[in-house]
PDB file of N, CA and C in Angstrom:
ATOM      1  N   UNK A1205     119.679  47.383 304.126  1.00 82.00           N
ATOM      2  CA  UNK A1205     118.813  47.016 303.020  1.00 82.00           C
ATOM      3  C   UNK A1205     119.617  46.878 301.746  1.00 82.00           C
ATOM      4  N   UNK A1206     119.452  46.058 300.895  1.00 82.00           N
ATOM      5  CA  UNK A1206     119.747  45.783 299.577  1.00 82.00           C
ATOM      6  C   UNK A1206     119.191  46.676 298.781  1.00 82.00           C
ATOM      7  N   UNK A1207     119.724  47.247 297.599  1.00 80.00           N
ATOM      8  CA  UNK A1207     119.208  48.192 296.430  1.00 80.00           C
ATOM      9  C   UNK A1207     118.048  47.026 295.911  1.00 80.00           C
ATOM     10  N   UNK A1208     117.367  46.107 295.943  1.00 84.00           N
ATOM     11  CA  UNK A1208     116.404  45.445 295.020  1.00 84.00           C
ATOM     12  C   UNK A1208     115.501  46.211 296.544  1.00 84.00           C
ATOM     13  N   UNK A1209     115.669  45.801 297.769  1.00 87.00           N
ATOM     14  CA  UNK A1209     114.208  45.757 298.238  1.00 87.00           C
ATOM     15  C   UNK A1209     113.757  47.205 298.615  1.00 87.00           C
ATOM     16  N   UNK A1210     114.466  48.257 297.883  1.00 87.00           N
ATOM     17  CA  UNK A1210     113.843  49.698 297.625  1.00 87.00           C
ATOM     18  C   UNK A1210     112.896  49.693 296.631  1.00 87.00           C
ATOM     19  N   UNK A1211     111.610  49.800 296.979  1.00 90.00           N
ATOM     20  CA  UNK A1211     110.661  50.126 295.561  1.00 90.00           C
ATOM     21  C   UNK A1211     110.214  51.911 295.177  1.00 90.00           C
ATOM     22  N   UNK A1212     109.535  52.125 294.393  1.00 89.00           N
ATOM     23  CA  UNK A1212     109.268  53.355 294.508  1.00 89.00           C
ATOM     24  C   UNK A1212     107.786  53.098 294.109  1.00 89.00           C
ATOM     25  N   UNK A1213     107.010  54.089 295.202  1.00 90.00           N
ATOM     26  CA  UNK A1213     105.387  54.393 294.510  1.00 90.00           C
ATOM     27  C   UNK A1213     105.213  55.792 294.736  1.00 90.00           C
ATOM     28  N   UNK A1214     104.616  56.214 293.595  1.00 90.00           N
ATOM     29  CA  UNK A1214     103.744  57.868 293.122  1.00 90.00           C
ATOM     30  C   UNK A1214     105.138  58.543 293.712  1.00 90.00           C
ATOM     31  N   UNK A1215     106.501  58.535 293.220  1.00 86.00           N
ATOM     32  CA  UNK A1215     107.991  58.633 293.083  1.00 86.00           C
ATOM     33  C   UNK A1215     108.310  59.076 294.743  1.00 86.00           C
ATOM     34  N   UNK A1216     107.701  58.266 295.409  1.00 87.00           N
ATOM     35  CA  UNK A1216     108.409  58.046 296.703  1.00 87.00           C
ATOM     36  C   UNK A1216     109.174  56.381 297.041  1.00 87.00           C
ATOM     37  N   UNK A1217     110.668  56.831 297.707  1.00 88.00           N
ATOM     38  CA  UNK A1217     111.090  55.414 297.877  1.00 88.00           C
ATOM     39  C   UNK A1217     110.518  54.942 299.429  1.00 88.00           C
ATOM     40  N   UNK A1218     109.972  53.581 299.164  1.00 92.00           N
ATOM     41  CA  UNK A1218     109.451  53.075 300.014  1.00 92.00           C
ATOM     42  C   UNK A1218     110.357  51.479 300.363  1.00 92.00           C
ATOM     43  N   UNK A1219     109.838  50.687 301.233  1.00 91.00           N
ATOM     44  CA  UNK A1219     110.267  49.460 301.729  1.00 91.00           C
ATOM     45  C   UNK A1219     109.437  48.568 302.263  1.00 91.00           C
ATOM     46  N   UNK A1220     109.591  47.370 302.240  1.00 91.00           N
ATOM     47  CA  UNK A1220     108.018  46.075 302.766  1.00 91.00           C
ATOM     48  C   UNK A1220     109.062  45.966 304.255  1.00 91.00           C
ATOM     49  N   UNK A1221     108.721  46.096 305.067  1.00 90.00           N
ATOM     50  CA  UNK A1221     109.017  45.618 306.368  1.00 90.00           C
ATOM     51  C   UNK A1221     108.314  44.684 307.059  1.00 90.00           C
ATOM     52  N   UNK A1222     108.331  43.455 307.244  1.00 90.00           N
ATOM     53  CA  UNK A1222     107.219  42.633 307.760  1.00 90.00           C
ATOM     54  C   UNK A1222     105.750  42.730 307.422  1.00 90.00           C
ATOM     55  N   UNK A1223     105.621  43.070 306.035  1.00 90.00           N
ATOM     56  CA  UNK A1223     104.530  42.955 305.805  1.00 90.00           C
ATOM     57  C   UNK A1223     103.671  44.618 305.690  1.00 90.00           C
ATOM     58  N   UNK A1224     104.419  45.397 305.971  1.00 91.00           N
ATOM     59  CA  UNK A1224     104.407  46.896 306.397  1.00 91.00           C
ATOM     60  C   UNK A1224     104.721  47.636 305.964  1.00 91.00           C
ATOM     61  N   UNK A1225     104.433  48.383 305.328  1.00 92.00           N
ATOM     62  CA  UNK A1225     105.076  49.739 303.755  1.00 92.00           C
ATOM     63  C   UNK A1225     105.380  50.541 304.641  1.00 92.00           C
ATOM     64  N   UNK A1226     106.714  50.970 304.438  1.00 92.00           N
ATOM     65  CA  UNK A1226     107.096  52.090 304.871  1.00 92.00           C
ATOM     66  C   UNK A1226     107.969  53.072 303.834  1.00 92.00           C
ATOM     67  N   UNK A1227     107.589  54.413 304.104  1.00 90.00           N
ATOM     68  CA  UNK A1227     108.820  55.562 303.655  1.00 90.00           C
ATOM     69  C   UNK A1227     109.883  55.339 304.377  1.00 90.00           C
ATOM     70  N   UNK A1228     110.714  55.491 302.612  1.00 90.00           N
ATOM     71  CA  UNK A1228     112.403  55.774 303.247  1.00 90.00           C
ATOM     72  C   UNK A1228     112.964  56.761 302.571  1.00 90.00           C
ATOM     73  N   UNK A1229     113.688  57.351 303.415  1.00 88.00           N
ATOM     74  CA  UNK A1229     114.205  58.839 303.349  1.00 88.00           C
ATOM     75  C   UNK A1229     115.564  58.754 303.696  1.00 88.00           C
ATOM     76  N   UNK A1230     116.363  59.316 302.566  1.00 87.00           N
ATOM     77  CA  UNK A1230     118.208  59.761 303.094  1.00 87.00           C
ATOM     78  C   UNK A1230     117.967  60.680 304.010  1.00 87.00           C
ATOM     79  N   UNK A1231     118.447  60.587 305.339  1.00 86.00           N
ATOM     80  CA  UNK A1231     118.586  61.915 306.099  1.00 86.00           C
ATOM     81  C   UNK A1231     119.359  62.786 305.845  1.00 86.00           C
ATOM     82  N   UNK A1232     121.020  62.391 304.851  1.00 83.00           N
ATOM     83  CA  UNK A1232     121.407  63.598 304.184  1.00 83.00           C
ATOM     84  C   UNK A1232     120.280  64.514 303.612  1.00 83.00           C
ATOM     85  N   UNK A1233     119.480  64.109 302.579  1.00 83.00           N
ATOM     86  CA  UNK A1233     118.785  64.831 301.811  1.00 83.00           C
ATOM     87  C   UNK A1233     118.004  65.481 302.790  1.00 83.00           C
ATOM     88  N   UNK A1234     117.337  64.636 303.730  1.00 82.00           N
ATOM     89  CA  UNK A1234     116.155  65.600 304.733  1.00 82.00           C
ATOM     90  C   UNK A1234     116.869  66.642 305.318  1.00 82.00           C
ATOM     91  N   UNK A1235     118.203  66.408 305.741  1.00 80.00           N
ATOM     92  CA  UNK A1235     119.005  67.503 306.779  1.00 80.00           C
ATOM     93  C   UNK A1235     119.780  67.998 305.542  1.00 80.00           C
ATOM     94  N   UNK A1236     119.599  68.424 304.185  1.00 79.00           N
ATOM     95  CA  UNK A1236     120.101  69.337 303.356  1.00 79.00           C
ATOM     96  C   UNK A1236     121.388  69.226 303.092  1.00 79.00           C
ATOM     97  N   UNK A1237     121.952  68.140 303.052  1.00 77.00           N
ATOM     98  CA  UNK A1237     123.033  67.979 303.014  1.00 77.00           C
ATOM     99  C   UNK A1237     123.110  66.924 301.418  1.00 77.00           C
ATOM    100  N   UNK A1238     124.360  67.921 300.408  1.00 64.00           N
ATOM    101  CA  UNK A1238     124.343  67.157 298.822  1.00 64.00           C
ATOM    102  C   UNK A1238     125.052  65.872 299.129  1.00 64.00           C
ATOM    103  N   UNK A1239     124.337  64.467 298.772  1.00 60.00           N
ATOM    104  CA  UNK A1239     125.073  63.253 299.083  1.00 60.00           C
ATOM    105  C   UNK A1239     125.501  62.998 297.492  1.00 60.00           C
ATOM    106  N   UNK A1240     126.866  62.749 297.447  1.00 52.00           N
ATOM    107  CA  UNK A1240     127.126  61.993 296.327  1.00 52.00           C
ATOM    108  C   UNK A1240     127.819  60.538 296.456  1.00 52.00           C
ATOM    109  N   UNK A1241     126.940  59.840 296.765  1.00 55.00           N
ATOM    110  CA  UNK A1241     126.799  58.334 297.296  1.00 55.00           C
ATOM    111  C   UNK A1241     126.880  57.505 296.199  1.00 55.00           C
ATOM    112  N   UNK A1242     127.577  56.734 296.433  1.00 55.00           N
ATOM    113  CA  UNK A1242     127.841  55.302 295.548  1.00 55.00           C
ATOM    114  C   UNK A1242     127.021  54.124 295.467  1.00 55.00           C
ATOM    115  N   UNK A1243     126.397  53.894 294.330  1.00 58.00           N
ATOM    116  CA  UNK A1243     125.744  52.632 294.617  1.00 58.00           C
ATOM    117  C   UNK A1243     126.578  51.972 295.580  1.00 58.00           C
ATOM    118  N   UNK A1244     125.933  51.045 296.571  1.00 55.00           N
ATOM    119  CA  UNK A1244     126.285  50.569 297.464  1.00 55.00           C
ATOM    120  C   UNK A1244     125.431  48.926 297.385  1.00 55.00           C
ATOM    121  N   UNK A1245     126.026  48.020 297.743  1.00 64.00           N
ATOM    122  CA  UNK A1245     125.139  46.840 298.017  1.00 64.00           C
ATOM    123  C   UNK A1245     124.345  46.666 298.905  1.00 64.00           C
ATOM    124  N   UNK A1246     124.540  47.189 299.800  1.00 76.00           N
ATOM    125  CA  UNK A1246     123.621  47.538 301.180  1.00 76.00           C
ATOM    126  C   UNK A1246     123.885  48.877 301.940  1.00 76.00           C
ATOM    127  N   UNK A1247     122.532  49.011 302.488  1.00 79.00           N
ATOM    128  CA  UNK A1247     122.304  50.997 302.953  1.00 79.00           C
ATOM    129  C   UNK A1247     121.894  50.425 304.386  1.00 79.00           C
ATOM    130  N   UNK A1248     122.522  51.249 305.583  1.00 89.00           N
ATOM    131  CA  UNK A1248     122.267  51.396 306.483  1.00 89.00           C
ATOM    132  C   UNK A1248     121.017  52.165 306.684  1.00 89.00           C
ATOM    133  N   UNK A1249     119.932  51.865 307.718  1.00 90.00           N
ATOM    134  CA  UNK A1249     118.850  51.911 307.572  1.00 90.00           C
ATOM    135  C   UNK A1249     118.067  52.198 309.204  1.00 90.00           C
ATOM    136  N   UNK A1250     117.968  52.985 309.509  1.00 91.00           N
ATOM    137  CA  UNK A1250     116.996  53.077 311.227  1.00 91.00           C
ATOM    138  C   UNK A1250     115.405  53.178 311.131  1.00 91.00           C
ATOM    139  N   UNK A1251     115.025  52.167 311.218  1.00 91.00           N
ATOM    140  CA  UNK A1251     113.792  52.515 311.682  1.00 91.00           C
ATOM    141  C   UNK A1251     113.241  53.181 312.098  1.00 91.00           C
ATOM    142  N   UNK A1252     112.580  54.077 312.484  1.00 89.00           N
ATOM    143  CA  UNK A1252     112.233  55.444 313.270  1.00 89.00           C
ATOM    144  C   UNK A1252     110.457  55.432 313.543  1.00 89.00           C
ATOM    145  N   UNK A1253     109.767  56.304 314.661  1.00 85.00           N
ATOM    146  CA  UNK A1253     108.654  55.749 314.546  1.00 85.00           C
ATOM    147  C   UNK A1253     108.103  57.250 315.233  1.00 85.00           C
ATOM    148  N   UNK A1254     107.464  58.400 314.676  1.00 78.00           N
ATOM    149  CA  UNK A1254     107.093  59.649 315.398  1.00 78.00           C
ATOM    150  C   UNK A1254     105.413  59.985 315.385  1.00 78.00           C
ATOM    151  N   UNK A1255     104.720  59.860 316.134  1.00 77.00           N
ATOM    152  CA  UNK A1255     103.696  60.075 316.227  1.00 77.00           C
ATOM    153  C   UNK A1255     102.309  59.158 315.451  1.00 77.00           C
ATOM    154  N   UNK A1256     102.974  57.857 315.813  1.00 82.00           N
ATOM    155  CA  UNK A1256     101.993  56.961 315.637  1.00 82.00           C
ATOM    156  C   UNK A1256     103.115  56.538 313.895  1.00 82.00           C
ATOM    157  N   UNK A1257     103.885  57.475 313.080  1.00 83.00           N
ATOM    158  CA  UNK A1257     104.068  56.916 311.643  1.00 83.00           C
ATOM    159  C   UNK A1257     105.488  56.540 311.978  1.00 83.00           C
ATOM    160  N   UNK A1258     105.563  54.947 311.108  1.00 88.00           N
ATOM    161  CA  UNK A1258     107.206  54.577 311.271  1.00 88.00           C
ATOM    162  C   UNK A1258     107.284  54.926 309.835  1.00 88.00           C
ATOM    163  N   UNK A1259     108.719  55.226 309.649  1.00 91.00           N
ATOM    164  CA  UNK A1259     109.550  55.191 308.191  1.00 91.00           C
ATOM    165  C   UNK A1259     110.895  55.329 308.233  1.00 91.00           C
ATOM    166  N   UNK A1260     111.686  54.874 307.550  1.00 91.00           N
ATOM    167  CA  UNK A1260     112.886  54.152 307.711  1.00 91.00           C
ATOM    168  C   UNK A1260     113.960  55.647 306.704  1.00 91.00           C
ATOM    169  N   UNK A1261     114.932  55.639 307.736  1.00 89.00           N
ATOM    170  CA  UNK A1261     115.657  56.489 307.503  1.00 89.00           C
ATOM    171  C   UNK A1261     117.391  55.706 306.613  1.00 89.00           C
ATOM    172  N   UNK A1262     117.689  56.091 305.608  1.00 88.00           N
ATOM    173  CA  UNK A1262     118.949  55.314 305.453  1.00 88.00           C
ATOM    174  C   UNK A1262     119.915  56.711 305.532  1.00 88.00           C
ATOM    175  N   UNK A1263     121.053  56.015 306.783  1.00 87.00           N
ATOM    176  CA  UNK A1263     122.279  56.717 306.956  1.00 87.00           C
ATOM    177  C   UNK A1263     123.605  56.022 306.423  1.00 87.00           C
ATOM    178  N   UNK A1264     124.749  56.797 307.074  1.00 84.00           N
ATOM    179  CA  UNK A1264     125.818  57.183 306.321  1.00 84.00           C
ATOM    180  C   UNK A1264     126.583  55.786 307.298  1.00 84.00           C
ATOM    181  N   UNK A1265     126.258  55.360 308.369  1.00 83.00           N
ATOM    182  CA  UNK A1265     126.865  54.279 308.996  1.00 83.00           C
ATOM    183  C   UNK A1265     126.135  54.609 310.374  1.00 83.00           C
ATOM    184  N   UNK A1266     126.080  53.097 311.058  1.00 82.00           N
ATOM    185  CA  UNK A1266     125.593  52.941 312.265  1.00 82.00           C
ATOM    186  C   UNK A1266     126.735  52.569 313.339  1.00 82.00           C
ATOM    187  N   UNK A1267     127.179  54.022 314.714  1.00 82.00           N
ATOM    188  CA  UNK A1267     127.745  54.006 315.582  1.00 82.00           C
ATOM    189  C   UNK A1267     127.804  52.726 316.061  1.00 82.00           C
ATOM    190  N   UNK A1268     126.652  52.868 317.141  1.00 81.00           N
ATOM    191  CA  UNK A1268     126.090  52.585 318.426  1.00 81.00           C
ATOM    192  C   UNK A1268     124.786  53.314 319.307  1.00 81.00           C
ATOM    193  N   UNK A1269     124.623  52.665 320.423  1.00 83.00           N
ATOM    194  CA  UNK A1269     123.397  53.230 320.827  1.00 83.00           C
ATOM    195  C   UNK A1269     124.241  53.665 322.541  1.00 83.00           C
ATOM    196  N   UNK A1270     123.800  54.871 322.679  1.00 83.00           N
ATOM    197  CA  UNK A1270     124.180  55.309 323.787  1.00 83.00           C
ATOM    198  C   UNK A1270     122.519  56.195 324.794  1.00 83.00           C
ATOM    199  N   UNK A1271     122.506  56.075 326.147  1.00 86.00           N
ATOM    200  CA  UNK A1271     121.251  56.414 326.656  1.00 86.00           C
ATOM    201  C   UNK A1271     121.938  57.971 326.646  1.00 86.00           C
ATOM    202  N   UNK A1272     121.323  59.120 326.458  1.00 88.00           N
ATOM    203  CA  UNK A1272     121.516  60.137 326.368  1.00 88.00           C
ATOM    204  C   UNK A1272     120.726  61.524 327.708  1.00 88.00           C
ATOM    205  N   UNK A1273     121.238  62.845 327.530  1.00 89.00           N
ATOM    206  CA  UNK A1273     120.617  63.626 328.076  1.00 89.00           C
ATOM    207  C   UNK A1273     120.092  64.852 326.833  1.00 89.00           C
ATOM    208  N   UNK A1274     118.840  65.336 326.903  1.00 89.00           N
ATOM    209  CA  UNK A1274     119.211  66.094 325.473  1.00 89.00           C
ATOM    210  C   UNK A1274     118.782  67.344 325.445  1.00 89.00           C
ATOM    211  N   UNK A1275     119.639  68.315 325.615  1.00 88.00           N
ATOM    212  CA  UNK A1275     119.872  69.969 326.261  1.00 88.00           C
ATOM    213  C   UNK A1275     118.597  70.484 325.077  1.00 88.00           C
ATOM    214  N   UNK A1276     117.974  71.920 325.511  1.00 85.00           N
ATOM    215  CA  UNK A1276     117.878  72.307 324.576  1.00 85.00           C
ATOM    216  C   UNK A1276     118.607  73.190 323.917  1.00 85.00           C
ATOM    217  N   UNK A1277     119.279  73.623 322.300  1.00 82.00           N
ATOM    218  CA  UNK A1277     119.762  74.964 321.727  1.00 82.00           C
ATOM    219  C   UNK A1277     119.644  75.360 322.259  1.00 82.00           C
ATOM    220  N   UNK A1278     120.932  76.599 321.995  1.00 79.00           N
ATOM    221  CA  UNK A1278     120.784  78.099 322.697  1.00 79.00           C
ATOM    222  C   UNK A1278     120.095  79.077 321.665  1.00 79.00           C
ATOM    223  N   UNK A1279     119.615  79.748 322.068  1.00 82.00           N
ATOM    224  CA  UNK A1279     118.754  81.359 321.081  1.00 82.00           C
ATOM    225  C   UNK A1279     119.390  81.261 319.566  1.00 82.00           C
ATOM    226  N   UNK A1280     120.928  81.174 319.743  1.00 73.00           N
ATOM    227  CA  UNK A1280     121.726  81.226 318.028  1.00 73.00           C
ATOM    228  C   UNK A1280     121.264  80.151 317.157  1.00 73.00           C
ATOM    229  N   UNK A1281     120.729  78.870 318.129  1.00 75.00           N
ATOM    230  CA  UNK A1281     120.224  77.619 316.855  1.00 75.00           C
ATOM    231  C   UNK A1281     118.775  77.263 316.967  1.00 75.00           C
ATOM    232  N   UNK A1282     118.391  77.812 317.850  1.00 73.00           N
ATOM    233  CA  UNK A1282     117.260  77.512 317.882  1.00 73.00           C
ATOM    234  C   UNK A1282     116.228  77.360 317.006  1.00 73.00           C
ATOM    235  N   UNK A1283     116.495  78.152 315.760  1.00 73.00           N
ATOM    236  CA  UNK A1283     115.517  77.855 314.552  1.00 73.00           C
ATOM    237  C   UNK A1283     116.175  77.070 313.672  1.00 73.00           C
ATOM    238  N   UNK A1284     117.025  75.947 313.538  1.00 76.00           N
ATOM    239  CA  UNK A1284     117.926  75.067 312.871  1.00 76.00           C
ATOM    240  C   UNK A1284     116.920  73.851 313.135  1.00 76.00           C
ATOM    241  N   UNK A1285     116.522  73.902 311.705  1.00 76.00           N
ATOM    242  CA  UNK A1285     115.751  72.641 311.012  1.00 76.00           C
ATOM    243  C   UNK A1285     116.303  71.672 311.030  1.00 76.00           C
ATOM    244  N   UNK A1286     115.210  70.592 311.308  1.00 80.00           N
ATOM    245  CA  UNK A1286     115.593  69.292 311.538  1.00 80.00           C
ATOM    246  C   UNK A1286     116.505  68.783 312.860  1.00 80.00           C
ATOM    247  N   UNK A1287     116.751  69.777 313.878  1.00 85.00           N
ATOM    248  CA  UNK A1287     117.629  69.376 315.148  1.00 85.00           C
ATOM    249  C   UNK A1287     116.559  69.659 316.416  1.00 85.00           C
ATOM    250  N   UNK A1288     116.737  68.684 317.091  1.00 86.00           N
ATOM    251  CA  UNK A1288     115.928  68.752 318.137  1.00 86.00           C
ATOM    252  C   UNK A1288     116.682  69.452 319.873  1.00 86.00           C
ATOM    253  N   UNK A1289     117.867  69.078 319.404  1.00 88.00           N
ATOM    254  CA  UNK A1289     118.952  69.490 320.882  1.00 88.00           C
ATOM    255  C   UNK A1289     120.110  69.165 320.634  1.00 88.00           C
ATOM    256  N   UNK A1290     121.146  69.102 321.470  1.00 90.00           N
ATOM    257  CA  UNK A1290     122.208  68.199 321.670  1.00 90.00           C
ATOM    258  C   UNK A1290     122.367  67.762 322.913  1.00 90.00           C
ATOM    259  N   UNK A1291     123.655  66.752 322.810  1.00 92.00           N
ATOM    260  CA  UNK A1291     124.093  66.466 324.487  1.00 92.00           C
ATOM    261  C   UNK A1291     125.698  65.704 324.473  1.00 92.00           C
ATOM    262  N   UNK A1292     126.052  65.673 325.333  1.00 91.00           N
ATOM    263  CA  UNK A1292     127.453  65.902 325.487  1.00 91.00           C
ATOM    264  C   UNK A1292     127.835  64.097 326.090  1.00 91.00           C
ATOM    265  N   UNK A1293     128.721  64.315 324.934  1.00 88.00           N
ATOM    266  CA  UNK A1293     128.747  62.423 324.787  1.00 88.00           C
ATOM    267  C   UNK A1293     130.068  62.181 326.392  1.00 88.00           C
ATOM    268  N   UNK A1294     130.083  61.083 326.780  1.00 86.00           N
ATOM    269  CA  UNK A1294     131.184  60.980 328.001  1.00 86.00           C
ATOM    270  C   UNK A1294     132.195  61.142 327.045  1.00 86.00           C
ATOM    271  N   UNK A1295     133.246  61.467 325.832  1.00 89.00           N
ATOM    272  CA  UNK A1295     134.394  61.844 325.209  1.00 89.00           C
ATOM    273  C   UNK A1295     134.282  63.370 325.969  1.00 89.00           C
ATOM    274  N   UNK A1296     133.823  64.144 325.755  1.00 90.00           N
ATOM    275  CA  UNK A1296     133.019  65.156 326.354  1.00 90.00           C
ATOM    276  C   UNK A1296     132.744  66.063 325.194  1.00 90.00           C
ATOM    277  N   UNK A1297     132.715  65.162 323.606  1.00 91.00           N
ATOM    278  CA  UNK A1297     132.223  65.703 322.361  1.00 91.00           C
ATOM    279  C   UNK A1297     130.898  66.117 322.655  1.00 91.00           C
ATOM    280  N   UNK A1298     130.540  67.001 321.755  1.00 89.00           N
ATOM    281  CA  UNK A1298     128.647  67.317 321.766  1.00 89.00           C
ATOM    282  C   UNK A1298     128.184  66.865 320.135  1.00 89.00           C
ATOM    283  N   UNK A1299     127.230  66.248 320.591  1.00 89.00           N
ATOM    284  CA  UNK A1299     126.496  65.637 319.886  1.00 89.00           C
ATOM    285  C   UNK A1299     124.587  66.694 319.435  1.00 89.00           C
ATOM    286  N   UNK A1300     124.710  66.741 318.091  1.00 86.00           N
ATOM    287  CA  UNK A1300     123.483  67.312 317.735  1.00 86.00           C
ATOM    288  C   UNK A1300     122.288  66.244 317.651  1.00 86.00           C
ATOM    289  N   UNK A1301     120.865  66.244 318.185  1.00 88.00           N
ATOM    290  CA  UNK A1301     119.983  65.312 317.993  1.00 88.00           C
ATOM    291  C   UNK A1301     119.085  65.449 317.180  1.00 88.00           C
ATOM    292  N   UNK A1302     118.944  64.604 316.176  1.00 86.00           N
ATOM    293  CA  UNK A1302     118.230  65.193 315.334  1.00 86.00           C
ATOM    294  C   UNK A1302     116.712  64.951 315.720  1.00 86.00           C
ATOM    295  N   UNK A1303     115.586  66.094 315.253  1.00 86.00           N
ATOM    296  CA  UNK A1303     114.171  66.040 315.002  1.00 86.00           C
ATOM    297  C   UNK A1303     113.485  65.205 314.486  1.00 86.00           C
ATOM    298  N   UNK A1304     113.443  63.570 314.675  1.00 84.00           N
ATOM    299  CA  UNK A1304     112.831  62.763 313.714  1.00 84.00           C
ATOM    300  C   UNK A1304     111.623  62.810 313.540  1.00 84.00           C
ATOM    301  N   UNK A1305     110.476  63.033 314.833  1.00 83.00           N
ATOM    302  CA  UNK A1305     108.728  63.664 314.072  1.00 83.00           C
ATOM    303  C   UNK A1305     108.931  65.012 313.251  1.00 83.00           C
ATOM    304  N   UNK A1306     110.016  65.697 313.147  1.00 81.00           N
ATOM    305  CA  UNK A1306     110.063  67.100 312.391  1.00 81.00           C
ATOM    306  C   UNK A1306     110.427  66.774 310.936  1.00 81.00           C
ATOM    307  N   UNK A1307     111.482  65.566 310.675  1.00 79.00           N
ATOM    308  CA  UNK A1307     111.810  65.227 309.683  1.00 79.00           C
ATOM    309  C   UNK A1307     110.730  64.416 308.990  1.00 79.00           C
ATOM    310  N   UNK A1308     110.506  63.971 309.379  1.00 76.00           N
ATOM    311  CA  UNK A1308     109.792  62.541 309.248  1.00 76.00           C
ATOM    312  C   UNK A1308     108.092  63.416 308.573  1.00 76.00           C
ATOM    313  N   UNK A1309     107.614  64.494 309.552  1.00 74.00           N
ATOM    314  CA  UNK A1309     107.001  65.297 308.542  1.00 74.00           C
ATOM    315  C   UNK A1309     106.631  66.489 307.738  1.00 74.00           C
ATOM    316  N   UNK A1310     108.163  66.225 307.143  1.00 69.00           N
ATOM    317  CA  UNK A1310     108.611  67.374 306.240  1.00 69.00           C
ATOM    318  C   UNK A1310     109.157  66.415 305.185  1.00 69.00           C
ATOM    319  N   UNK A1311     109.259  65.471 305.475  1.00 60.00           N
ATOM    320  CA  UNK A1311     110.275  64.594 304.402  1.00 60.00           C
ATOM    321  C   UNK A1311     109.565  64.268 303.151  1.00 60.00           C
ATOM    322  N   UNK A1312     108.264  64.478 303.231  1.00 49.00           N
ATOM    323  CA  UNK A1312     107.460  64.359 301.429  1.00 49.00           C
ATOM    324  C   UNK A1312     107.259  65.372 300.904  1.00 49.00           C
ATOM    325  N   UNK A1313     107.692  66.420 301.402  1.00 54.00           N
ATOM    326  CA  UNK A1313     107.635  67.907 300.954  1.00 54.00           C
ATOM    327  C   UNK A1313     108.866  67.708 299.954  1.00 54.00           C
TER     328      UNK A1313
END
C-alpha cells in the first residue's frame, strides 16, 4: 500500500479494498514490539480474515508462503500473547505462529 491510500476514521487507520473498509494494524505494534519505521513509499500489507472480520495487517517484509504443521507451546509460553504455536520450518529453524483472530481482536484496544 501507498502512504495516500491509508485513511484514518474515529483515529483508527483504515483502507478501501475493493470497495471494502478495512482495519489496518502494524503487527509490530499489536505484538508489542517499538517500531521506529521510516516513512516508506509502500508498506507491506496481508490481508487476514478471523471469524467472519478481514483487516489488513502491515509487516516488516513478505517471505513466502510455506504449507505448515503448527505444534502447540509448551507450559513456559503458553500464556504469550498474540502467538498461536510454532512449527519447524524444513531449515529445521522454528518458526512462531502468530494468533491472527487473537490479534485482530485485541487490536482496537
Amino acid at each position: 500500500l501507498g502512504a495516500s491510500q491509508i485513511k484514518t476514521i474515529r483515529g483508527c487507520k483504515v483502507i478501501n479494498l475493493r470497495g471494502e473498509v478495512l482495519s489496518l494494524y502494524h503487527l509490530g505494534e499489536l505484538l508489542g514490539f517499538i517500531q521506529s519505521r521510516e516513512e516508506l513509499s509502500g508498506y507491506p500489507v496481508v490481508i487476514v480474515e478471523a471469524g467472519g472480520e478481514k483487516a489488513g495487517l502491515i509487516v516488516e517484509q513478505l517471505i513466502g508462503q510455506q504449507e505448515i504443521m503448527i505444534k502447540p507451546l509448551g507450559s513456559y509460553l503458553k500464556g504469550l500473547t498474540g502467538i498461536a504455536g510454532a512449527t519447524i520450518l524444513g531449515d529445521g529453524s522454528i518458526s512462531l505462529i502468530v494468533d491472527v483472530p487473537g490479534l485482530i481482536s485485541s487490536g482496537g484496544e
